[in-house]
PDB file of C-alpha atoms in Angstrom:
ATOM      1  CA  GLY A   1       0.891 -84.364 -23.593  1.00  0.00           C
ATOM      2  CA  PRO A   2       2.260 -80.893 -22.915  1.00  0.00           C
ATOM      3  CA  LYS A   3       1.239 -79.502 -19.548  1.00  0.00           C
ATOM      4  CA  VAL A   4       0.685 -76.034 -18.198  1.00  0.00           C
ATOM      5  CA  LEU A   5       1.034 -75.662 -14.431  1.00  0.00           C
ATOM      6  CA  GLN A   6      -0.544 -73.007 -12.240  1.00  0.00           C
ATOM      7  CA  ILE A   7       0.401 -71.980  -8.727  1.00  0.00           C
ATOM      8  CA  PRO A   8      -1.416 -71.715  -6.367  1.00  0.00           C
ATOM      9  CA  SER A   9      -4.536 -73.739  -7.032  1.00  0.00           C
ATOM     10  CA  HIS A  10      -6.554 -71.624  -4.626  1.00  0.00           C
ATOM     11  CA  GLN A  11      -5.933 -68.181  -3.154  1.00  0.00           C
ATOM     12  CA  ILE A  12      -8.039 -66.321  -0.613  1.00  0.00           C
ATOM     13  CA  ILE A  13      -7.283 -62.656   0.023  1.00  0.00           C
ATOM     14  CA  ASP A  14      -8.900 -59.559   1.438  1.00  0.00           C
ATOM     15  CA  MET A  15     -10.220 -56.891  -0.881  1.00  0.00           C
ATOM     16  CA  GLY A  16      -7.594 -54.257  -1.623  1.00  0.00           C
ATOM     17  CA  GLN A  17      -4.648 -56.606  -1.277  1.00  0.00           C
ATOM     18  CA  MET A  18      -2.314 -57.517  -4.095  1.00  0.00           C
ATOM     19  CA  VAL A  19      -2.261 -61.009  -5.581  1.00  0.00           C
ATOM     20  CA  THR A  20       0.044 -62.685  -8.081  1.00  0.00           C
ATOM     21  CA  LEU A  21      -1.050 -65.734 -10.008  1.00  0.00           C
ATOM     22  CA  ASN A  22       1.717 -67.868 -11.459  1.00  0.00           C
ATOM     23  CA  CYS A  23       1.753 -69.920 -14.614  1.00  0.00           C
ATOM     24  CA  ASP A  24       4.419 -72.313 -15.839  1.00  0.00           C
ATOM     25  CA  PRO A  25       3.685 -72.650 -19.578  1.00  0.00           C
ATOM     26  CA  VAL A  26       4.740 -75.402 -21.956  1.00  0.00           C
ATOM     27  CA  SER A  27       8.504 -75.027 -22.278  1.00  0.00           C
ATOM     28  CA  ASN A  28       8.873 -74.140 -25.961  1.00  0.00           C
ATOM     29  CA  HIS A  29       5.705 -72.085 -26.285  1.00  0.00           C
ATOM     30  CA  LEU A  30       5.893 -68.447 -27.267  1.00  0.00           C
ATOM     31  CA  TYR A  31       2.369 -67.102 -26.773  1.00  0.00           C
ATOM     32  CA  PHE A  32       0.725 -66.824 -23.367  1.00  0.00           C
ATOM     33  CA  TYR A  33      -2.823 -66.063 -22.321  1.00  0.00           C
ATOM     34  CA  TRP A  34      -5.000 -65.462 -19.291  1.00  0.00           C
ATOM     35  CA  TYR A  35      -8.706 -66.239 -19.231  1.00  0.00           C
ATOM     36  CA  LYS A  36     -11.254 -65.623 -16.490  1.00  0.00           C
ATOM     37  CA  GLN A  37     -14.053 -68.037 -15.696  1.00  0.00           C
ATOM     38  CA  ILE A  38     -17.022 -67.014 -13.594  1.00  0.00           C
ATOM     39  CA  LEU A  39     -19.666 -69.300 -12.082  1.00  0.00           C
ATOM     40  CA  GLY A  40     -17.960 -72.377 -13.504  1.00  0.00           C
ATOM     41  CA  GLN A  41     -19.107 -71.713 -17.034  1.00  0.00           C
ATOM     42  CA  GLN A  42     -18.447 -68.503 -18.876  1.00  0.00           C
ATOM     43  CA  MET A  43     -14.835 -68.341 -20.047  1.00  0.00           C
ATOM     44  CA  GLU A  44     -13.568 -64.934 -21.113  1.00  0.00           C
ATOM     45  CA  PHE A  45     -10.305 -63.750 -22.622  1.00  0.00           C
ATOM     46  CA  LEU A  46      -8.271 -61.305 -20.562  1.00  0.00           C
ATOM     47  CA  VAL A  47      -4.931 -60.815 -22.274  1.00  0.00           C
ATOM     48  CA  ASN A  48      -2.318 -62.364 -24.494  1.00  0.00           C
ATOM     49  CA  PHE A  49       1.420 -61.840 -24.310  1.00  0.00           C
ATOM     50  CA  TYR A  50       4.196 -62.431 -26.816  1.00  0.00           C
ATOM     51  CA  ASN A  51       7.840 -61.442 -27.002  1.00  0.00           C
ATOM     52  CA  GLY A  52       7.641 -59.522 -23.754  1.00  0.00           C
ATOM     53  CA  LYS A  53       4.624 -57.463 -24.753  1.00  0.00           C
ATOM     54  CA  VAL A  54       0.884 -57.422 -24.355  1.00  0.00           C
ATOM     55  CA  MET A  55      -0.520 -58.055 -27.829  1.00  0.00           C
ATOM     56  CA  GLU A  56      -4.209 -57.738 -27.064  1.00  0.00           C
ATOM     57  CA  LYS A  57      -6.341 -57.231 -23.983  1.00  0.00           C
ATOM     58  CA  SER A  58     -10.055 -57.218 -23.303  1.00  0.00           C
ATOM     59  CA  LYS A  59     -12.222 -54.790 -21.366  1.00  0.00           C
ATOM     60  CA  LEU A  60     -11.954 -57.155 -18.392  1.00  0.00           C
ATOM     61  CA  PHE A  61      -8.231 -56.458 -18.187  1.00  0.00           C
ATOM     62  CA  LYS A  62      -8.556 -53.456 -15.905  1.00  0.00           C
ATOM     63  CA  ASP A  63      -5.815 -50.967 -15.048  1.00  0.00           C
ATOM     64  CA  GLN A  64      -5.243 -52.886 -11.820  1.00  0.00           C
ATOM     65  CA  PHE A  65      -4.098 -55.914 -13.844  1.00  0.00           C
ATOM     66  CA  SER A  66      -0.629 -56.495 -15.186  1.00  0.00           C
ATOM     67  CA  VAL A  67       1.258 -59.388 -16.752  1.00  0.00           C
ATOM     68  CA  GLU A  68       4.905 -60.222 -17.199  1.00  0.00           C
ATOM     69  CA  ARG A  69       7.289 -63.069 -17.795  1.00  0.00           C
ATOM     70  CA  PRO A  70      10.691 -62.023 -16.497  1.00  0.00           C
ATOM     71  CA  ASP A  71      13.615 -63.965 -18.002  1.00  0.00           C
ATOM     72  CA  GLY A  72      11.540 -66.886 -19.207  1.00  0.00           C
ATOM     73  CA  SER A  73      10.322 -67.781 -15.755  1.00  0.00           C
ATOM     74  CA  TYR A  74       6.701 -67.883 -14.659  1.00  0.00           C
ATOM     75  CA  PHE A  75       4.135 -65.987 -16.662  1.00  0.00           C
ATOM     76  CA  THR A  76       2.330 -63.962 -14.000  1.00  0.00           C
ATOM     77  CA  LEU A  77      -0.931 -62.104 -13.607  1.00  0.00           C
ATOM     78  CA  LYS A  78      -0.852 -59.469 -10.900  1.00  0.00           C
ATOM     79  CA  ILE A  79      -3.913 -57.712  -9.554  1.00  0.00           C
ATOM     80  CA  GLN A  80      -3.308 -54.638  -7.410  1.00  0.00           C
ATOM     81  CA  PRO A  81      -5.552 -53.771  -5.685  1.00  0.00           C
ATOM     82  CA  THR A  82      -8.069 -56.588  -5.808  1.00  0.00           C
ATOM     83  CA  ALA A  83     -11.841 -56.055  -5.833  1.00  0.00           C
ATOM     84  CA  LEU A  84     -14.733 -58.348  -4.964  1.00  0.00           C
ATOM     85  CA  GLU A  85     -15.592 -58.828  -8.640  1.00  0.00           C
ATOM     86  CA  ASP A  86     -12.146 -60.295  -9.256  1.00  0.00           C
ATOM     87  CA  SER A  87     -13.295 -63.498  -7.568  1.00  0.00           C
ATOM     88  CA  ALA A  88     -13.184 -66.151 -10.289  1.00  0.00           C
ATOM     89  CA  VAL A  89     -11.085 -68.983 -11.631  1.00  0.00           C
ATOM     90  CA  TYR A  90      -8.169 -67.754 -13.727  1.00  0.00           C
ATOM     91  CA  PHE A  91      -6.818 -70.025 -16.423  1.00  0.00           C
ATOM     92  CA  CYS A  92      -3.455 -69.676 -18.043  1.00  0.00           C
ATOM     93  CA  ALA A  93      -2.867 -71.016 -21.543  1.00  0.00           C
ATOM     94  CA  SER A  94       0.075 -71.181 -23.888  1.00  0.00           C
ATOM     95  CA  SER A  95       0.626 -71.929 -27.548  1.00  0.00           C
ATOM     96  CA  LEU A  96       3.591 -72.374 -29.824  1.00  0.00           C
ATOM     97  CA  LEU A  97       2.171 -70.089 -32.473  1.00  0.00           C
ATOM     98  CA  GLY A  98      -0.376 -67.290 -32.475  1.00  0.00           C
ATOM     99  CA  GLY A  99      -3.309 -66.863 -34.771  1.00  0.00           C
ATOM    100  CA  GLY A 100      -5.493 -69.896 -34.251  1.00  0.00           C
ATOM    101  CA  ALA A 101      -2.919 -72.341 -32.940  1.00  0.00           C
ATOM    102  CA  GLU A 102      -3.965 -74.856 -30.316  1.00  0.00           C
ATOM    103  CA  GLN A 103      -3.804 -73.475 -26.806  1.00  0.00           C
ATOM    104  CA  PHE A 104      -2.940 -75.669 -23.850  1.00  0.00           C
ATOM    105  CA  PHE A 105      -4.665 -74.782 -20.597  1.00  0.00           C
ATOM    106  CA  GLY A 106      -3.582 -75.074 -16.994  1.00  0.00           C
ATOM    107  CA  PRO A 107      -5.882 -76.367 -14.232  1.00  0.00           C
ATOM    108  CA  GLY A 108      -6.743 -72.870 -13.040  1.00  0.00           C
ATOM    109  CA  THR A 109      -6.304 -70.784  -9.897  1.00  0.00           C
ATOM    110  CA  ARG A 110      -9.450 -70.158  -7.892  1.00  0.00           C
ATOM    111  CA  LEU A 111      -9.242 -66.626  -6.501  1.00  0.00           C
ATOM    112  CA  THR A 112     -11.570 -65.633  -3.695  1.00  0.00           C
ATOM    113  CA  VAL A 113     -11.618 -61.972  -2.680  1.00  0.00           C
ATOM    114  CA  LEU A 114     -13.304 -61.294   0.662  1.00  0.00           C
TER     115      LEU A 114
ATOM    116  CA  ALA B   1     -16.355 -58.948 -33.694  1.00  0.00           C
ATOM    117  CA  GLN B   2     -16.236 -62.693 -33.353  1.00  0.00           C
ATOM    118  CA  SER B   3     -18.777 -64.502 -31.197  1.00  0.00           C
ATOM    119  CA  VAL B   4     -20.006 -67.988 -30.403  1.00  0.00           C
ATOM    120  CA  THR B   5     -23.464 -69.144 -29.368  1.00  0.00           C
ATOM    121  CA  GLN B   6     -24.182 -72.474 -27.763  1.00  0.00           C
ATOM    122  CA  PRO B   7     -27.977 -72.521 -27.683  1.00  0.00           C
ATOM    123  CA  ASP B   8     -28.317 -75.441 -25.282  1.00  0.00           C
ATOM    124  CA  ALA B   9     -27.182 -74.705 -21.736  1.00  0.00           C
ATOM    125  CA  ARG B  10     -27.860 -78.299 -20.680  1.00  0.00           C
ATOM    126  CA  VAL B  11     -28.191 -81.567 -22.580  1.00  0.00           C
ATOM    127  CA  THR B  12     -29.065 -84.931 -21.066  1.00  0.00           C
ATOM    128  CA  VAL B  13     -28.555 -88.187 -22.933  1.00  0.00           C
ATOM    129  CA  SER B  14     -28.624 -91.821 -21.987  1.00  0.00           C
ATOM    130  CA  GLU B  15     -25.404 -93.793 -21.977  1.00  0.00           C
ATOM    131  CA  GLY B  16     -24.949 -95.414 -25.370  1.00  0.00           C
ATOM    132  CA  ALA B  17     -27.148 -92.898 -27.157  1.00  0.00           C
ATOM    133  CA  SER B  18     -25.896 -90.510 -29.808  1.00  0.00           C
ATOM    134  CA  LEU B  19     -25.086 -86.907 -29.058  1.00  0.00           C
ATOM    135  CA  GLN B  20     -25.099 -83.573 -30.831  1.00  0.00           C
ATOM    136  CA  LEU B  21     -24.023 -80.345 -29.162  1.00  0.00           C
ATOM    137  CA  ARG B  22     -24.776 -77.234 -31.165  1.00  0.00           C
ATOM    138  CA  CYS B  23     -22.485 -74.318 -31.862  1.00  0.00           C
ATOM    139  CA  LYS B  24     -23.104 -71.248 -34.006  1.00  0.00           C
ATOM    140  CA  TYR B  25     -20.375 -68.742 -34.696  1.00  0.00           C
ATOM    141  CA  SER B  26     -20.145 -65.225 -36.017  1.00  0.00           C
ATOM    142  CA  TYR B  27     -16.924 -64.276 -37.731  1.00  0.00           C
ATOM    143  CA  PHE B  28     -15.930 -62.187 -40.726  1.00  0.00           C
ATOM    144  CA  GLY B  29     -13.849 -64.421 -42.969  1.00  0.00           C
ATOM    145  CA  THR B  30     -12.815 -68.005 -42.421  1.00  0.00           C
ATOM    146  CA  PRO B  31     -12.685 -68.956 -38.769  1.00  0.00           C
ATOM    147  CA  TYR B  32     -10.601 -71.393 -36.836  1.00  0.00           C
ATOM    148  CA  LEU B  33     -12.949 -73.379 -34.597  1.00  0.00           C
ATOM    149  CA  PHE B  34     -12.404 -75.516 -31.546  1.00  0.00           C
ATOM    150  CA  TRP B  35     -14.266 -77.740 -29.144  1.00  0.00           C
ATOM    151  CA  TYR B  36     -12.896 -78.021 -25.626  1.00  0.00           C
ATOM    152  CA  VAL B  37     -14.120 -80.158 -22.717  1.00  0.00           C
ATOM    153  CA  GLN B  38     -13.874 -79.241 -19.053  1.00  0.00           C
ATOM    154  CA  TYR B  39     -14.144 -81.855 -16.339  1.00  0.00           C
ATOM    155  CA  PRO B  40     -14.978 -80.761 -12.769  1.00  0.00           C
ATOM    156  CA  ARG B  41     -12.267 -78.562 -11.230  1.00  0.00           C
ATOM    157  CA  GLN B  42      -9.957 -79.039 -14.193  1.00  0.00           C
ATOM    158  CA  GLY B  43      -8.696 -76.946 -17.068  1.00  0.00           C
ATOM    159  CA  LEU B  44      -9.886 -77.209 -20.628  1.00  0.00           C
ATOM    160  CA  GLN B  45      -8.822 -80.077 -22.825  1.00  0.00           C
ATOM    161  CA  LEU B  46      -8.952 -79.874 -26.599  1.00  0.00           C
ATOM    162  CA  LEU B  47     -11.320 -82.333 -28.273  1.00  0.00           C
ATOM    163  CA  LEU B  48     -10.820 -81.221 -31.860  1.00  0.00           C
ATOM    164  CA  LYS B  49     -10.036 -78.249 -34.053  1.00  0.00           C
ATOM    165  CA  TYR B  50     -11.058 -77.033 -37.486  1.00  0.00           C
ATOM    166  CA  TYR B  51      -8.692 -75.296 -39.847  1.00  0.00           C
ATOM    167  CA  PRO B  52      -9.864 -74.545 -43.401  1.00  0.00           C
ATOM    168  CA  GLY B  53     -10.123 -77.825 -45.277  1.00  0.00           C
ATOM    169  CA  ASP B  54     -12.236 -80.941 -44.814  1.00  0.00           C
ATOM    170  CA  PRO B  55     -15.452 -79.800 -43.087  1.00  0.00           C
ATOM    171  CA  VAL B  56     -15.700 -82.954 -40.965  1.00  0.00           C
ATOM    172  CA  VAL B  57     -13.079 -83.077 -38.275  1.00  0.00           C
ATOM    173  CA  GLN B  58     -12.243 -86.107 -36.148  1.00  0.00           C
ATOM    174  CA  GLY B  59     -11.229 -85.643 -32.534  1.00  0.00           C
ATOM    175  CA  VAL B  60     -10.355 -87.666 -29.476  1.00  0.00           C
ATOM    176  CA  ASN B  61     -12.562 -90.252 -27.775  1.00  0.00           C
ATOM    177  CA  GLY B  62     -14.862 -90.727 -30.780  1.00  0.00           C
ATOM    178  CA  PHE B  63     -15.917 -87.097 -31.105  1.00  0.00           C
ATOM    179  CA  GLU B  64     -16.280 -85.384 -34.460  1.00  0.00           C
ATOM    180  CA  ALA B  65     -17.589 -82.033 -35.633  1.00  0.00           C
ATOM    181  CA  GLU B  66     -18.805 -80.637 -38.904  1.00  0.00           C
ATOM    182  CA  PHE B  67     -18.130 -77.132 -40.132  1.00  0.00           C
ATOM    183  CA  SER B  68     -20.834 -75.454 -42.187  1.00  0.00           C
ATOM    184  CA  LYS B  69     -20.130 -72.047 -43.662  1.00  0.00           C
ATOM    185  CA  SER B  70     -23.662 -71.624 -44.976  1.00  0.00           C
ATOM    186  CA  ASN B  71     -25.144 -72.280 -41.524  1.00  0.00           C
ATOM    187  CA  SER B  72     -22.297 -70.674 -39.554  1.00  0.00           C
ATOM    188  CA  SER B  73     -22.231 -73.795 -37.439  1.00  0.00           C
ATOM    189  CA  PHE B  74     -19.754 -76.219 -35.947  1.00  0.00           C
ATOM    190  CA  HIS B  75     -21.789 -78.906 -34.220  1.00  0.00           C
ATOM    191  CA  LEU B  76     -20.146 -81.612 -32.134  1.00  0.00           C
ATOM    192  CA  ARG B  77     -21.271 -85.234 -32.469  1.00  0.00           C
ATOM    193  CA  LYS B  78     -20.629 -88.581 -30.909  1.00  0.00           C
ATOM    194  CA  ALA B  79     -22.219 -91.858 -31.963  1.00  0.00           C
ATOM    195  CA  SER B  80     -22.334 -93.499 -28.529  1.00  0.00           C
ATOM    196  CA  VAL B  81     -21.976 -91.534 -25.296  1.00  0.00           C
ATOM    197  CA  HIS B  82     -20.096 -92.946 -22.318  1.00  0.00           C
ATOM    198  CA  TRP B  83     -20.669 -91.960 -18.680  1.00  0.00           C
ATOM    199  CA  SER B  84     -17.171 -90.477 -18.621  1.00  0.00           C
ATOM    200  CA  ASP B  85     -18.309 -87.877 -21.171  1.00  0.00           C
ATOM    201  CA  TRP B  86     -20.223 -86.107 -18.375  1.00  0.00           C
ATOM    202  CA  ALA B  87     -18.634 -82.632 -18.479  1.00  0.00           C
ATOM    203  CA  VAL B  88     -18.986 -79.077 -19.767  1.00  0.00           C
ATOM    204  CA  TYR B  89     -18.297 -78.545 -23.464  1.00  0.00           C
ATOM    205  CA  PHE B  90     -17.126 -75.272 -24.919  1.00  0.00           C
ATOM    206  CA  CYS B  91     -17.095 -74.205 -28.528  1.00  0.00           C
ATOM    207  CA  ALA B  92     -14.602 -71.479 -29.408  1.00  0.00           C
ATOM    208  CA  VAL B  93     -13.538 -69.401 -32.389  1.00  0.00           C
ATOM    209  CA  SER B  94     -10.183 -67.840 -33.132  1.00  0.00           C
ATOM    210  CA  THR B  95      -8.568 -65.696 -35.771  1.00  0.00           C
ATOM    211  CA  LYS B  96      -5.596 -66.444 -37.983  1.00  0.00           C
ATOM    212  CA  ASN B  97      -4.174 -63.024 -37.122  1.00  0.00           C
ATOM    213  CA  THR B  98      -0.737 -63.910 -35.801  1.00  0.00           C
ATOM    214  CA  ASN B  99      -0.628 -60.852 -33.565  1.00  0.00           C
ATOM    215  CA  THR B 100      -3.378 -62.254 -31.432  1.00  0.00           C
ATOM    216  CA  GLY B 101      -5.006 -65.614 -31.123  1.00  0.00           C
ATOM    217  CA  LYS B 102      -7.513 -65.104 -28.413  1.00  0.00           C
ATOM    218  CA  LEU B 103     -10.210 -67.689 -28.137  1.00  0.00           C
ATOM    219  CA  THR B 104     -13.777 -66.453 -27.928  1.00  0.00           C
ATOM    220  CA  PHE B 105     -15.885 -69.017 -26.145  1.00  0.00           C
ATOM    221  CA  GLY B 106     -19.557 -69.847 -26.060  1.00  0.00           C
ATOM    222  CA  ASP B 107     -21.258 -70.092 -22.691  1.00  0.00           C
ATOM    223  CA  GLY B 108     -20.777 -73.839 -22.605  1.00  0.00           C
ATOM    224  CA  THR B 109     -23.126 -76.831 -22.620  1.00  0.00           C
ATOM    225  CA  VAL B 110     -23.378 -79.065 -19.578  1.00  0.00           C
ATOM    226  CA  LEU B 111     -23.688 -82.673 -20.699  1.00  0.00           C
ATOM    227  CA  THR B 112     -25.332 -85.066 -18.258  1.00  0.00           C
ATOM    228  CA  VAL B 113     -25.246 -88.796 -18.977  1.00  0.00           C
ATOM    229  CA  LYS B 114     -28.033 -91.001 -17.615  1.00  0.00           C
ATOM    230  CA  PRO B 115     -27.254 -94.651 -16.864  1.00  0.00           C
TER     231      PRO B 115
END
């Protein structure tokens, strides 16, 4: 079936550094999402992105976070600067439509902030 | 605001036994509901989805779920569990608002399968 890819699979950085997480969504999808998973269980919505704009973001999407998808390339999540509490697994998802359409998830990027 | 509760953090069943994982949702209006499964160190895979219509939804690998508006529930069932079903199961709710589409997840249920 359709696959979402995420690069890298694991990233270790020092607190205060910048990190960019990359997502290669399903090729014809139009809606893109980031979710954050802590402790291997709780999965929480961060942001969704459509037509070059953030459509909705949660309280977890702090001012240090930003997303973009320049020229149809990777959909990226940038954190600058990072904090210890940003350590988590970040999942990218994409869907063809918004509003309740099936989302396809990538395998996740495990971010460790030291 | 939409929310999902999965009251059982852990469920253990014997291989071959039947399974029910519980999900309760809170949503104003008619929700779109999903069950996803997560295997160790992998992303989420969709098991099944409910859009307004037949309350019993069939999914992959013998899973099904039943929507109940009166009980605000969307419980997942399987008649005979296989060892490969050992995973974490997430129930999620979404809105039909086309400007968003965020999934709100429950905390997940860890399913352990005994031989």
